[in-house]
Amino acid sequence: MMLFSSESVTFETPIAMLTACHDRVRQYAALTHKLALHLRKNGADAKAQEAAASILRYFDIAAPLHHDDEDLDLFPLLSQHGQPELQAIIAATSAEHATLGLLWQEVRRYLVPLAASKGGALPLALAEDFANLYSAHAQLEETAIYPYAAQLLDAATLATMGQKMANRRMQGTKK
């Protein structure tokens, strides 16, 4: 369920921005699964190469920034409030970022040659696992963590967080 239109959110509303990022995560993770199916039927055609390049761009650039937004900004802010249940969910979710990163590296190995017009395949089971895990991860964050931001963080704290998120992206464009 999409709570915010991704076109209407800005870093002034950082939780809405994180949710919009999840919409894109789900979109690109699902595209990974669709790509595996497409490859089985049509091989490494131009459409497959384009999809692989798009998925690579998203998960190489945007997804790590999103994980940093959570791990460096949101999660530490929420953890300061000392709610044991919330802290446990945050710890597990943050650890899952490492698992997702490793899974991405496995998927990436198949996409790099494909995007470079060198042919290739993408195991369907791997693509399904990737799409399902990312989707479940986003859902958990949206339902078990993000609601606490409105309850525990004041407007000034959220504004500072949003500025840090924006700055992180500006730094990335200077590299």
PDB file of C-alpha atoms in Angstrom:
ATOM      1  CA  MET A   1       0.000   0.000   0.000  1.00  0.00           C
ATOM      2  CA  MET A   2       1.504   3.300  -1.056  1.00  0.00           C
ATOM      3  CA  LEU A   3       0.957   5.970   1.582  1.00  0.00           C
ATOM      4  CA  PHE A   4       2.663   8.801  -0.295  1.00  0.00           C
ATOM      5  CA  SER A   5       3.095   9.646  -3.935  1.00  0.00           C
ATOM      6  CA  SER A   6       6.846   9.454  -4.510  1.00  0.00           C
ATOM      7  CA  GLU A   7       6.619  12.541  -6.728  1.00  0.00           C
ATOM      8  CA  SER A   8       5.276  14.684  -3.885  1.00  0.00           C
ATOM      9  CA  VAL A   9       7.719  13.873  -1.105  1.00  0.00           C
ATOM     10  CA  THR A  10      10.845  15.803  -0.267  1.00  0.00           C
ATOM     11  CA  PHE A  11      13.569  15.574   2.337  1.00  0.00           C
ATOM     12  CA  GLU A  12      11.482  17.968   4.424  1.00  0.00           C
ATOM     13  CA  THR A  13       9.351  14.895   5.180  1.00  0.00           C
ATOM     14  CA  PRO A  14      12.040  12.256   5.716  1.00  0.00           C
ATOM     15  CA  ILE A  15       9.767   9.398   6.778  1.00  0.00           C
ATOM     16  CA  ALA A  16       7.602   9.921   3.692  1.00  0.00           C
ATOM     17  CA  MET A  17      10.822   9.966   1.649  1.00  0.00           C
ATOM     18  CA  LEU A  18      11.943   6.671   3.191  1.00  0.00           C
ATOM     19  CA  THR A  19       8.542   5.148   2.413  1.00  0.00           C
ATOM     20  CA  ALA A  20       8.753   6.387  -1.183  1.00  0.00           C
ATOM     21  CA  CYS A  21      12.193   4.784  -1.403  1.00  0.00           C
ATOM     22  CA  HIS A  22      10.599   1.512  -0.318  1.00  0.00           C
ATOM     23  CA  ASP A  23       8.140   1.812  -3.189  1.00  0.00           C
ATOM     24  CA  ARG A  24      11.107   2.031  -5.571  1.00  0.00           C
ATOM     25  CA  VAL A  25      12.901  -0.824  -3.775  1.00  0.00           C
ATOM     26  CA  ARG A  26       9.857  -3.026  -4.311  1.00  0.00           C
ATOM     27  CA  GLN A  27       9.608  -1.904  -7.944  1.00  0.00           C
ATOM     28  CA  TYR A  28      13.248  -2.722  -8.754  1.00  0.00           C
ATOM     29  CA  ALA A  29      13.269  -5.931  -6.722  1.00  0.00           C
ATOM     30  CA  ALA A  30      10.153  -7.066  -8.613  1.00  0.00           C
ATOM     31  CA  LEU A  31      11.851  -6.076 -11.877  1.00  0.00           C
ATOM     32  CA  THR A  32      14.701  -8.412 -10.929  1.00  0.00           C
ATOM     33  CA  HIS A  33      12.244 -11.283 -10.705  1.00  0.00           C
ATOM     34  CA  LYS A  34      10.569 -10.256 -13.979  1.00  0.00           C
ATOM     35  CA  LEU A  35      13.998 -10.097 -15.610  1.00  0.00           C
ATOM     36  CA  ALA A  36      14.775 -13.680 -14.591  1.00  0.00           C
ATOM     37  CA  LEU A  37      11.492 -14.794 -16.144  1.00  0.00           C
ATOM     38  CA  HIS A  38      12.149 -12.717 -19.279  1.00  0.00           C
ATOM     39  CA  LEU A  39      15.608 -14.235 -19.686  1.00  0.00           C
ATOM     40  CA  ARG A  40      14.161 -17.749 -19.605  1.00  0.00           C
ATOM     41  CA  LYS A  41      11.699 -16.886 -22.353  1.00  0.00           C
ATOM     42  CA  ASN A  42      13.579 -14.361 -24.512  1.00  0.00           C
ATOM     43  CA  GLY A  43      17.252 -14.629 -23.623  1.00  0.00           C
ATOM     44  CA  ALA A  44      19.607 -11.705 -23.096  1.00  0.00           C
ATOM     45  CA  ASP A  45      17.929  -9.336 -25.552  1.00  0.00           C
ATOM     46  CA  ALA A  46      18.091  -5.527 -25.524  1.00  0.00           C
ATOM     47  CA  LYS A  47      15.128  -5.305 -23.146  1.00  0.00           C
ATOM     48  CA  ALA A  48      16.899  -7.585 -20.661  1.00  0.00           C
ATOM     49  CA  GLN A  49      20.101  -5.564 -20.939  1.00  0.00           C
ATOM     50  CA  GLU A  50      18.214  -2.334 -20.259  1.00  0.00           C
ATOM     51  CA  ALA A  51      16.430  -3.840 -17.247  1.00  0.00           C
ATOM     52  CA  ALA A  52      19.717  -5.160 -15.846  1.00  0.00           C
ATOM     53  CA  ALA A  53      21.319  -1.719 -16.192  1.00  0.00           C
ATOM     54  CA  SER A  54      18.374  -0.061 -14.414  1.00  0.00           C
ATOM     55  CA  ILE A  55      18.454  -2.558 -11.561  1.00  0.00           C
ATOM     56  CA  LEU A  56      22.224  -2.109 -11.200  1.00  0.00           C
ATOM     57  CA  ARG A  57      21.889   1.688 -11.020  1.00  0.00           C
ATOM     58  CA  TYR A  58      19.211   1.505  -8.370  1.00  0.00           C
ATOM     59  CA  PHE A  59      20.772  -1.073  -6.077  1.00  0.00           C
ATOM     60  CA  ASP A  60      24.347   0.197  -6.496  1.00  0.00           C
ATOM     61  CA  ILE A  61      23.470   3.837  -5.744  1.00  0.00           C
ATOM     62  CA  ALA A  62      20.052   4.485  -4.216  1.00  0.00           C
ATOM     63  CA  ALA A  63      19.632   1.415  -2.000  1.00  0.00           C
ATOM     64  CA  PRO A  64      22.908   1.935  -0.076  1.00  0.00           C
ATOM     65  CA  LEU A  65      21.969   5.580   0.517  1.00  0.00           C
ATOM     66  CA  HIS A  66      18.578   4.472   1.822  1.00  0.00           C
ATOM     67  CA  HIS A  67      20.185   1.950   4.186  1.00  0.00           C
ATOM     68  CA  ASP A  68      22.516   4.719   5.431  1.00  0.00           C
ATOM     69  CA  ASP A  69      19.505   6.981   6.012  1.00  0.00           C
ATOM     70  CA  GLU A  70      18.122   4.365   8.328  1.00  0.00           C
ATOM     71  CA  ASP A  71      21.311   3.028   9.929  1.00  0.00           C
ATOM     72  CA  LEU A  72      23.013   6.391  10.443  1.00  0.00           C
ATOM     73  CA  ASP A  73      20.043   8.652  11.088  1.00  0.00           C
ATOM     74  CA  LEU A  74      16.627   7.143  11.830  1.00  0.00           C
ATOM     75  CA  PHE A  75      17.565   4.045  13.801  1.00  0.00           C
ATOM     76  CA  PRO A  76      19.989   5.788  16.199  1.00  0.00           C
ATOM     77  CA  LEU A  77      17.436   8.540  16.833  1.00  0.00           C
ATOM     78  CA  LEU A  78      14.698   6.052  17.645  1.00  0.00           C
ATOM     79  CA  SER A  79      17.020   3.834  19.699  1.00  0.00           C
ATOM     80  CA  GLN A  80      17.729   6.739  22.052  1.00  0.00           C
ATOM     81  CA  HIS A  81      14.205   6.440  23.388  1.00  0.00           C
ATOM     82  CA  GLY A  82      14.981   3.194  25.183  1.00  0.00           C
ATOM     83  CA  GLN A  83      11.977   1.112  24.187  1.00  0.00           C
ATOM     84  CA  PRO A  84      13.307  -2.470  24.339  1.00  0.00           C
ATOM     85  CA  GLU A  85      10.884  -3.905  21.755  1.00  0.00           C
ATOM     86  CA  LEU A  86      11.702  -1.135  19.289  1.00  0.00           C
ATOM     87  CA  GLN A  87      15.429  -1.503  19.895  1.00  0.00           C
ATOM     88  CA  ALA A  88      15.235  -5.238  19.190  1.00  0.00           C
ATOM     89  CA  ILE A  89      13.352  -4.690  15.923  1.00  0.00           C
ATOM     90  CA  ILE A  90      15.829  -2.002  14.901  1.00  0.00           C
ATOM     91  CA  ALA A  91      18.812  -4.244  15.658  1.00  0.00           C
ATOM     92  CA  ALA A  92      17.359  -7.120  13.639  1.00  0.00           C
ATOM     93  CA  THR A  93      16.357  -4.875  10.750  1.00  0.00           C
ATOM     94  CA  SER A  94      19.718  -3.145  10.657  1.00  0.00           C
ATOM     95  CA  ALA A  95      21.479  -6.518  10.629  1.00  0.00           C
ATOM     96  CA  GLU A  96      19.258  -7.552   7.748  1.00  0.00           C
ATOM     97  CA  HIS A  97      20.758  -4.681   5.722  1.00  0.00           C
ATOM     98  CA  ALA A  98      24.019  -6.657   5.683  1.00  0.00           C
ATOM     99  CA  THR A  99      22.171  -9.790   4.537  1.00  0.00           C
ATOM    100  CA  LEU A 100      20.451  -7.807   1.779  1.00  0.00           C
ATOM    101  CA  GLY A 101      23.810  -6.359   0.757  1.00  0.00           C
ATOM    102  CA  LEU A 102      25.322  -9.822   0.391  1.00  0.00           C
ATOM    103  CA  LEU A 103      22.318 -11.064  -1.540  1.00  0.00           C
ATOM    104  CA  TRP A 104      22.578  -8.011  -3.807  1.00  0.00           C
ATOM    105  CA  GLN A 105      26.225  -8.826  -4.536  1.00  0.00           C
ATOM    106  CA  GLU A 106      25.181 -12.310  -5.605  1.00  0.00           C
ATOM    107  CA  VAL A 107      22.438 -10.947  -7.902  1.00  0.00           C
ATOM    108  CA  ARG A 108      24.811  -8.255  -9.182  1.00  0.00           C
ATOM    109  CA  ARG A 109      27.287 -10.893 -10.435  1.00  0.00           C
ATOM    110  CA  TYR A 110      24.675 -11.982 -12.964  1.00  0.00           C
ATOM    111  CA  LEU A 111      23.511  -8.494 -13.938  1.00  0.00           C
ATOM    112  CA  VAL A 112      26.885  -6.894 -14.719  1.00  0.00           C
ATOM    113  CA  PRO A 113      27.666  -9.046 -17.777  1.00  0.00           C
ATOM    114  CA  LEU A 114      24.051  -8.877 -18.880  1.00  0.00           C
ATOM    115  CA  ALA A 115      23.993  -5.060 -18.779  1.00  0.00           C
ATOM    116  CA  ALA A 116      27.309  -4.989 -20.673  1.00  0.00           C
ATOM    117  CA  SER A 117      25.794  -6.971 -23.582  1.00  0.00           C
ATOM    118  CA  LYS A 118      27.827 -10.060 -22.719  1.00  0.00           C
ATOM    119  CA  GLY A 119      24.826 -12.335 -22.360  1.00  0.00           C
ATOM    120  CA  GLY A 120      24.013 -14.220 -19.246  1.00  0.00           C
ATOM    121  CA  ALA A 121      21.279 -15.553 -17.074  1.00  0.00           C
ATOM    122  CA  LEU A 122      19.770 -14.878 -13.686  1.00  0.00           C
ATOM    123  CA  PRO A 123      18.692 -17.861 -11.583  1.00  0.00           C
ATOM    124  CA  LEU A 124      14.973 -17.616 -10.976  1.00  0.00           C
ATOM    125  CA  ALA A 125      15.217 -18.814  -7.358  1.00  0.00           C
ATOM    126  CA  LEU A 126      17.819 -16.149  -6.582  1.00  0.00           C
ATOM    127  CA  ALA A 127      15.707 -13.411  -8.173  1.00  0.00           C
ATOM    128  CA  GLU A 128      12.629 -14.600  -6.248  1.00  0.00           C
ATOM    129  CA  ASP A 129      14.533 -14.651  -2.956  1.00  0.00           C
ATOM    130  CA  PHE A 130      15.883 -11.170  -3.630  1.00  0.00           C
ATOM    131  CA  ALA A 131      12.481  -9.722  -4.500  1.00  0.00           C
ATOM    132  CA  ASN A 132      10.715 -11.413  -1.586  1.00  0.00           C
ATOM    133  CA  LEU A 133      13.298 -10.544   1.052  1.00  0.00           C
ATOM    134  CA  TYR A 134      13.503  -6.889   0.030  1.00  0.00           C
ATOM    135  CA  SER A 135       9.718  -6.575  -0.043  1.00  0.00           C
ATOM    136  CA  ALA A 136       9.291  -8.200   3.380  1.00  0.00           C
ATOM    137  CA  HIS A 137      12.103  -6.066   4.800  1.00  0.00           C
ATOM    138  CA  ALA A 138      10.495  -2.840   3.579  1.00  0.00           C
ATOM    139  CA  GLN A 139       7.107  -3.915   4.922  1.00  0.00           C
ATOM    140  CA  LEU A 140       8.548  -4.646   8.362  1.00  0.00           C
ATOM    141  CA  GLU A 141      10.255  -1.266   8.552  1.00  0.00           C
ATOM    142  CA  GLU A 142       7.097   0.546   7.467  1.00  0.00           C
ATOM    143  CA  THR A 143       4.860  -1.199   9.972  1.00  0.00           C
ATOM    144  CA  ALA A 144       7.129  -1.855  12.964  1.00  0.00           C
ATOM    145  CA  ILE A 145       9.616   1.049  12.924  1.00  0.00           C
ATOM    146  CA  TYR A 146       8.511   4.073  10.895  1.00  0.00           C
ATOM    147  CA  PRO A 147       5.344   4.738  12.939  1.00  0.00           C
ATOM    148  CA  TYR A 148       7.545   5.397  15.974  1.00  0.00           C
ATOM    149  CA  ALA A 149       9.156   8.351  14.218  1.00  0.00           C
ATOM    150  CA  ALA A 150       5.929  10.369  14.410  1.00  0.00           C
ATOM    151  CA  GLN A 151       5.479   9.397  18.046  1.00  0.00           C
ATOM    152  CA  LEU A 152       9.031   9.878  19.312  1.00  0.00           C
ATOM    153  CA  LEU A 153      10.747  12.455  17.098  1.00  0.00           C
ATOM    154  CA  ASP A 154       9.901  16.137  17.082  1.00  0.00           C
ATOM    155  CA  ALA A 155       9.699  18.323  13.976  1.00  0.00           C
ATOM    156  CA  ALA A 156      13.168  19.811  14.466  1.00  0.00           C
ATOM    157  CA  THR A 157      14.772  16.384  14.781  1.00  0.00           C
ATOM    158  CA  LEU A 158      12.985  15.171  11.647  1.00  0.00           C
ATOM    159  CA  ALA A 159      14.048  18.312   9.771  1.00  0.00           C
ATOM    160  CA  THR A 160      17.682  17.732  10.741  1.00  0.00           C
ATOM    161  CA  MET A 161      17.393  14.114   9.682  1.00  0.00           C
ATOM    162  CA  GLY A 162      15.942  15.141   6.323  1.00  0.00           C
ATOM    163  CA  GLN A 163      18.795  17.581   5.782  1.00  0.00           C
ATOM    164  CA  LYS A 164      21.353  14.862   6.529  1.00  0.00           C
ATOM    165  CA  MET A 165      19.638  12.602   4.011  1.00  0.00           C
ATOM    166  CA  ALA A 166      19.731  15.338   1.356  1.00  0.00           C
ATOM    167  CA  ASN A 167      23.376  16.119   2.124  1.00  0.00           C
ATOM    168  CA  ARG A 168      24.300  12.454   1.773  1.00  0.00           C
ATOM    169  CA  ARG A 169      22.941  12.513  -1.779  1.00  0.00           C
ATOM    170  CA  MET A 170      24.682  15.759  -2.633  1.00  0.00           C
ATOM    171  CA  GLN A 171      27.984  14.287  -1.465  1.00  0.00           C
ATOM    172  CA  GLY A 172      27.365  11.284  -3.677  1.00  0.00           C
ATOM    173  CA  THR A 173      26.975  13.472  -6.762  1.00  0.00           C
ATOM    174  CA  LYS A 174      30.342  15.170  -6.135  1.00  0.00           C
ATOM    175  CA  LYS A 175      32.278  11.901  -6.353  1.00  0.00           C
TER     176      LYS A 175
END
